mmCIF file of C-alpha atoms and ligand atoms in Angstrom:
data_model
loop_
_atom_site.group_PDB
_atom_site.id
_atom_site.type_symbol
_atom_site.label_atom_id
_atom_site.label_comp_id
_atom_site.label_asym_id
_atom_site.label_seq_id
_atom_site.Cartn_x
_atom_site.Cartn_y
_atom_site.Cartn_z
ATOM 1 C CA MET A 775 -20.121 -16.447 -5.548
ATOM 2 C CA ILE A 776 -17.016 -17.646 -3.710
ATOM 3 C CA THR A 777 -13.998 -15.394 -3.615
ATOM 4 C CA ALA A 778 -10.606 -16.805 -2.669
ATOM 5 C CA VAL A 779 -7.493 -14.794 -1.893
ATOM 6 C CA TYR A 780 -3.933 -15.976 -2.564
ATOM 7 C CA PRO A 781 -1.590 -13.773 -0.512
ATOM 8 C CA GLY A 782 2.188 -13.546 -0.708
ATOM 9 C CA SER A 783 5.105 -11.293 -1.437
ATOM 10 C CA PHE A 784 5.564 -12.452 -5.050
ATOM 11 C CA ASP A 785 9.052 -10.946 -5.354
ATOM 12 C CA PRO A 786 8.790 -11.779 -8.239
ATOM 13 C CA ILE A 787 5.948 -14.030 -9.381
ATOM 14 C CA THR A 788 7.261 -17.443 -10.494
ATOM 15 C CA ASN A 789 5.835 -20.356 -12.455
ATOM 16 C CA GLY A 790 5.282 -22.092 -9.096
ATOM 17 C CA HIS A 791 2.980 -19.253 -7.993
ATOM 18 C CA LEU A 792 1.313 -19.293 -11.418
ATOM 19 C CA ASP A 793 0.627 -22.997 -11.171
ATOM 20 C CA ILE A 794 -1.232 -22.377 -7.886
ATOM 21 C CA ILE A 795 -3.063 -19.401 -9.438
ATOM 22 C CA HIS A 796 -4.246 -21.443 -12.430
ATOM 23 C CA ARG A 797 -5.441 -24.293 -10.247
ATOM 24 C CA ALA A 798 -7.154 -22.070 -7.649
ATOM 25 C CA SER A 799 -8.842 -19.943 -10.306
ATOM 26 C CA ALA A 800 -10.443 -23.093 -11.667
ATOM 27 C CA LEU A 801 -11.852 -23.931 -8.226
ATOM 28 C CA PHE A 802 -13.403 -20.592 -7.252
ATOM 29 C CA ASP A 803 -15.515 -17.922 -8.938
ATOM 30 C CA LYS A 804 -13.026 -15.180 -8.258
ATOM 31 C CA LEU A 805 -9.379 -15.310 -7.213
ATOM 32 C CA ILE A 806 -7.630 -12.263 -5.827
ATOM 33 C CA VAL A 807 -3.846 -12.421 -5.706
ATOM 34 C CA GLY A 808 -2.930 -10.214 -2.737
ATOM 35 C CA ILE A 809 0.547 -8.761 -2.968
ATOM 36 C CA TYR A 810 1.805 -7.829 0.430
ATOM 37 C CA ASP A 811 3.713 -4.622 0.850
ATOM 38 C CA ARG A 812 6.274 -5.633 3.472
ATOM 39 C CA PRO A 813 7.988 -2.489 4.586
ATOM 40 C CA ASP A 814 10.035 -4.472 7.152
ATOM 41 C CA LYS A 815 11.517 -6.903 4.641
ATOM 42 C CA HIS A 816 13.961 -6.193 1.868
ATOM 43 C CA MET A 817 12.345 -6.778 -1.525
ATOM 44 C CA LEU A 818 14.115 -6.790 -4.861
ATOM 45 C CA PHE A 819 11.087 -5.335 -6.659
ATOM 46 C CA SER A 820 8.932 -2.450 -5.456
ATOM 47 C CA LEU A 821 5.284 -3.107 -4.696
ATOM 48 C CA GLU A 822 4.249 -1.443 -7.962
ATOM 49 C CA GLU A 823 6.713 -3.613 -9.907
ATOM 50 C CA ARG A 824 5.546 -6.820 -8.220
ATOM 51 C CA VAL A 825 1.940 -5.909 -9.027
ATOM 52 C CA ALA A 826 2.800 -5.116 -12.660
ATOM 53 C CA LEU A 827 4.743 -8.383 -13.104
ATOM 54 C CA ALA A 828 1.871 -10.393 -11.618
ATOM 55 C CA LYS A 829 -0.676 -8.588 -13.802
ATOM 56 C CA GLY A 830 1.419 -9.344 -16.885
ATOM 57 C CA ALA A 831 1.543 -13.025 -15.942
ATOM 58 C CA THR A 832 -2.191 -13.421 -15.311
ATOM 59 C CA ALA A 833 -3.743 -11.157 -17.971
ATOM 60 C CA SER A 834 -5.377 -14.108 -19.741
ATOM 61 C CA LEU A 835 -7.162 -15.344 -16.611
ATOM 62 C CA ARG A 836 -10.504 -13.560 -16.476
ATOM 63 C CA ASN A 837 -11.418 -14.329 -12.860
ATOM 64 C CA VAL A 838 -7.992 -13.464 -11.432
ATOM 65 C CA HIS A 839 -7.419 -9.986 -9.998
ATOM 66 C CA ILE A 840 -4.141 -8.602 -8.707
ATOM 67 C CA LYS A 841 -4.294 -6.268 -5.709
ATOM 68 C CA SER A 842 -1.811 -4.984 -3.160
ATOM 69 C CA TYR A 843 -2.348 -4.717 0.565
ATOM 70 C CA SER A 844 -0.718 -3.915 3.862
ATOM 71 C CA GLY A 845 -1.652 -4.936 7.377
ATOM 72 C CA LEU A 846 -3.187 -8.229 8.409
ATOM 73 C CA THR A 847 -3.877 -10.669 5.596
ATOM 74 C CA VAL A 848 -7.205 -11.749 7.136
ATOM 75 C CA ASP A 849 -8.364 -8.108 7.231
ATOM 76 C CA PHE A 850 -7.546 -7.787 3.531
ATOM 77 C CA ILE A 851 -9.429 -11.002 2.748
ATOM 78 C CA ARG A 852 -12.489 -9.753 4.653
ATOM 79 C CA LYS A 853 -12.330 -6.366 2.938
ATOM 80 C CA GLU A 854 -12.390 -8.139 -0.428
ATOM 81 C CA GLY A 855 -15.370 -10.262 0.596
ATOM 82 C CA GLY A 856 -13.251 -13.410 0.583
ATOM 83 C CA LYS A 857 -13.999 -16.565 2.539
ATOM 84 C CA ILE A 858 -10.993 -18.660 1.522
ATOM 85 C CA MET A 859 -7.250 -18.129 1.839
ATOM 86 C CA ILE A 860 -5.131 -20.056 -0.668
ATOM 87 C CA ARG A 861 -1.549 -21.086 0.047
ATOM 88 C CA GLY A 862 0.854 -23.285 -1.865
ATOM 89 C CA LEU A 863 2.654 -26.069 -0.013
ATOM 90 C CA ARG A 864 6.046 -27.291 -1.106
ATOM 91 C CA MET A 865 7.403 -30.536 0.304
ATOM 92 C CA ASN A 866 9.329 -30.099 3.581
ATOM 93 C CA SER A 867 9.858 -26.366 3.452
ATOM 94 C CA ASP A 868 6.374 -24.883 3.923
ATOM 95 C CA PHE A 869 4.281 -27.042 6.232
ATOM 96 C CA GLU A 870 5.454 -25.901 9.660
ATOM 97 C CA ALA A 871 5.340 -22.207 8.891
ATOM 98 C CA GLU A 872 1.949 -22.510 7.186
ATOM 99 C CA PHE A 873 0.555 -24.490 10.112
ATOM 100 C CA GLU A 874 1.717 -21.858 12.596
ATOM 101 C CA MET A 875 0.322 -19.040 10.500
ATOM 102 C CA ALA A 876 -2.955 -20.882 9.909
ATOM 103 C CA SER A 877 -3.486 -21.443 13.656
ATOM 104 C CA MET A 878 -3.069 -17.747 14.395
ATOM 105 C CA ASN A 879 -5.227 -16.707 11.453
ATOM 106 C CA LYS A 880 -7.982 -19.049 12.653
ATOM 107 C CA LYS A 881 -7.958 -17.255 16.004
ATOM 108 C CA LEU A 882 -8.043 -13.849 14.327
ATOM 109 C CA ALA A 883 -10.641 -14.778 11.724
ATOM 110 C CA PRO A 884 -12.547 -18.032 12.398
ATOM 111 C CA ASP A 885 -14.790 -17.304 9.399
ATOM 112 C CA ILE A 886 -11.932 -17.584 6.900
ATOM 113 C CA GLU A 887 -10.952 -21.070 5.760
ATOM 114 C CA LEU A 888 -7.475 -22.026 4.569
ATOM 115 C CA VAL A 889 -7.095 -24.114 1.434
ATOM 116 C CA CYS A 890 -3.580 -25.372 0.708
ATOM 117 C CA LEU A 891 -2.719 -26.682 -2.734
ATOM 118 C CA MET A 892 0.265 -28.990 -3.020
ATOM 119 C CA ALA A 893 2.985 -27.646 -5.264
ATOM 120 C CA SER A 894 3.193 -29.546 -8.537
ATOM 121 C CA CYS A 895 6.217 -31.853 -8.779
ATOM 122 C CA GLU A 896 8.116 -29.643 -11.206
ATOM 123 C CA TYR A 897 7.832 -26.612 -8.911
ATOM 124 C CA GLN A 898 8.557 -28.254 -5.544
ATOM 125 C CA CYS A 899 11.995 -26.705 -5.319
ATOM 126 C CA LEU A 900 11.125 -23.377 -6.865
ATOM 127 C CA SER A 901 11.063 -20.246 -4.713
ATOM 128 C CA ALA A 902 11.275 -16.554 -5.530
ATOM 129 C CA LYS A 903 14.431 -16.464 -3.398
ATOM 130 C CA LEU A 904 16.135 -19.176 -5.477
ATOM 131 C CA ILE A 905 15.069 -17.498 -8.693
ATOM 132 C CA LYS A 906 16.844 -14.318 -7.589
ATOM 133 C CA GLU A 907 19.977 -16.325 -6.761
ATOM 134 C CA VAL A 908 19.961 -17.967 -10.198
ATOM 135 C CA ALA A 909 19.341 -14.615 -11.900
ATOM 136 C CA LYS A 910 22.195 -13.030 -9.944
ATOM 137 C CA LEU A 911 24.528 -15.769 -11.140
ATOM 138 C CA GLU A 912 23.211 -15.385 -14.689
ATOM 139 C CA GLY A 913 21.742 -18.893 -14.885
ATOM 140 C CA SER A 914 18.871 -19.777 -17.195
ATOM 141 C CA LEU A 915 15.382 -19.022 -15.869
ATOM 142 C CA LYS A 916 13.648 -20.860 -18.695
ATOM 143 C CA GLY A 917 10.561 -22.662 -17.454
ATOM 144 C CA LEU A 918 10.895 -21.095 -14.011
ATOM 145 C CA VAL A 919 9.400 -17.633 -14.526
ATOM 146 C CA PRO A 920 7.427 -15.983 -17.361
ATOM 147 C CA LYS A 921 9.592 -14.301 -19.994
ATOM 148 C CA HIS A 922 8.726 -10.739 -18.917
ATOM 149 C CA VAL A 923 9.755 -11.604 -15.343
ATOM 150 C CA ALA A 924 13.110 -12.980 -16.529
ATOM 151 C CA ILE A 925 13.678 -9.740 -18.469
ATOM 152 C CA ALA A 926 12.722 -7.610 -15.452
ATOM 153 C CA LEU A 927 15.096 -9.606 -13.231
ATOM 154 C CA LYS A 928 17.944 -9.172 -15.666
ATOM 155 C CA LYS A 929 17.304 -5.446 -15.922
ATOM 156 C CA LYS A 930 17.002 -4.962 -12.171
ATOM 157 C CA LEU A 931 20.184 -6.892 -11.427
ATOM 158 C CA SER A 932 22.105 -5.076 -14.146
ATOM 159 C CA GLN A 933 21.196 -1.844 -12.356
ATOM 160 C CA GLY A 934 23.069 -3.123 -9.348
ATOM 161 C CA TYR A 935 20.118 -4.088 -7.155
ATOM 162 C CA LEU A 936 21.099 -7.014 -5.000
ATOM 163 C CA GLU A 937 18.909 -8.617 -2.417
ATOM 164 C CA ALA A 938 20.632 -9.328 0.858
ATOM 165 C CA PRO A 939 18.023 -10.575 3.324
ATOM 166 C CA THR A 940 19.143 -11.088 6.866
ATOM 167 C CA GLU A 941 18.424 -14.419 8.508
ATOM 168 C CA GLU A 942 15.890 -12.667 10.690
ATOM 169 C CA ALA A 943 14.134 -11.203 7.662
ATOM 170 C CA SER A 944 13.871 -14.528 5.874
ATOM 171 C CA HIS A 945 12.440 -16.072 9.037
ATOM 172 C CA ARG A 946 9.918 -13.232 9.206
ATOM 173 C CA ASN A 947 8.970 -14.013 5.623
ATOM 174 C CA LYS A 948 7.827 -17.442 6.718
ATOM 175 C CA ILE A 949 5.702 -16.313 9.643
ATOM 176 C CA SER A 950 4.184 -12.993 8.554
ATOM 177 C CA LEU A 951 0.425 -13.019 9.046
HETATM 178 P P1 ADP B 1518 8.169 -17.454 -1.949
HETATM 179 O O1 ADP B 1518 7.988 -18.447 -0.831
HETATM 180 O O2 ADP B 1518 8.516 -18.102 -3.269
HETATM 181 O O3 ADP B 1518 9.010 -16.292 -1.617
HETATM 182 P P2 ADP B 1518 5.691 -16.028 -1.444
HETATM 183 O O4 ADP B 1518 6.062 -15.577 -0.096
HETATM 184 O O5 ADP B 1518 5.251 -14.975 -2.398
HETATM 185 O O6 ADP B 1518 6.761 -16.866 -2.247
HETATM 186 O O7 ADP B 1518 4.602 -17.163 -1.304
HETATM 187 C C1 ADP B 1518 3.234 -17.056 -1.574
HETATM 188 C C2 ADP B 1518 2.622 -18.420 -1.493
HETATM 189 O O8 ADP B 1518 3.041 -19.173 -2.639
HETATM 190 C C3 ADP B 1518 3.006 -19.266 -0.297
HETATM 191 O O9 ADP B 1518 1.883 -20.032 0.082
HETATM 192 C C4 ADP B 1518 4.091 -20.178 -0.837
HETATM 193 O O10 ADP B 1518 4.185 -21.372 -0.105
HETATM 194 C C5 ADP B 1518 3.565 -20.413 -2.227
HETATM 195 N N1 ADP B 1518 4.590 -20.818 -3.164
HETATM 196 C C6 ADP B 1518 5.762 -20.219 -3.413
HETATM 197 N N2 ADP B 1518 6.463 -20.895 -4.358
HETATM 198 C C7 ADP B 1518 5.690 -21.958 -4.694
HETATM 199 C C8 ADP B 1518 5.865 -23.071 -5.586
HETATM 200 N N3 ADP B 1518 6.989 -23.230 -6.284
HETATM 201 N N4 ADP B 1518 4.864 -23.968 -5.700
HETATM 202 C C9 ADP B 1518 3.743 -23.815 -4.958
HETATM 203 N N5 ADP B 1518 3.529 -22.825 -4.089
HETATM 204 C C10 ADP B 1518 4.485 -21.905 -3.955
#
């Protein structure tokens, strides 16, 4: 049985993430979506909320499990009995950061293999960060996030929660291991 782990911050889960989840779950026996609790980075949703939103989006996928973790991603993958790390690659924006992260992870855990799935054309320009911008400006999120995520975003933003990541924090987002 091959277990793969798809780690990320998922703040919140988008249709781009879900596309990767659907495709990876068809390739492996078990897919664990690892939601990273990043205490050093400002998140719009709490860890519990991000987990709940991801669970709501993947309930119909029997071999997909949503879990949270802290610490090194490779340690989490090992703890879950995983052999494969899944990442999604969008054109231009992701390659360098993923390459850097993959090189370090290979040093830390040579037994874990990275599998990158190319983002589907319709989701190439979709990021959780952009989704939050659109939601803040009250644009339509149709086709970009599941309905319950759009509702949660609307509710959160109406409560006055605004994400204001520093440049340093968004850089950290790209290189966290
Ligand atoms: P984001 O980059 O949207 O903030 P995460 O940090 O949660 O998302 O990323 C988790 C993984 O999902 C990363 O490998 C990232 O490249 C990938 N990913 C994010 N958005 C997409 C998308 N639209 N299509 C494919 N993969 C994506």
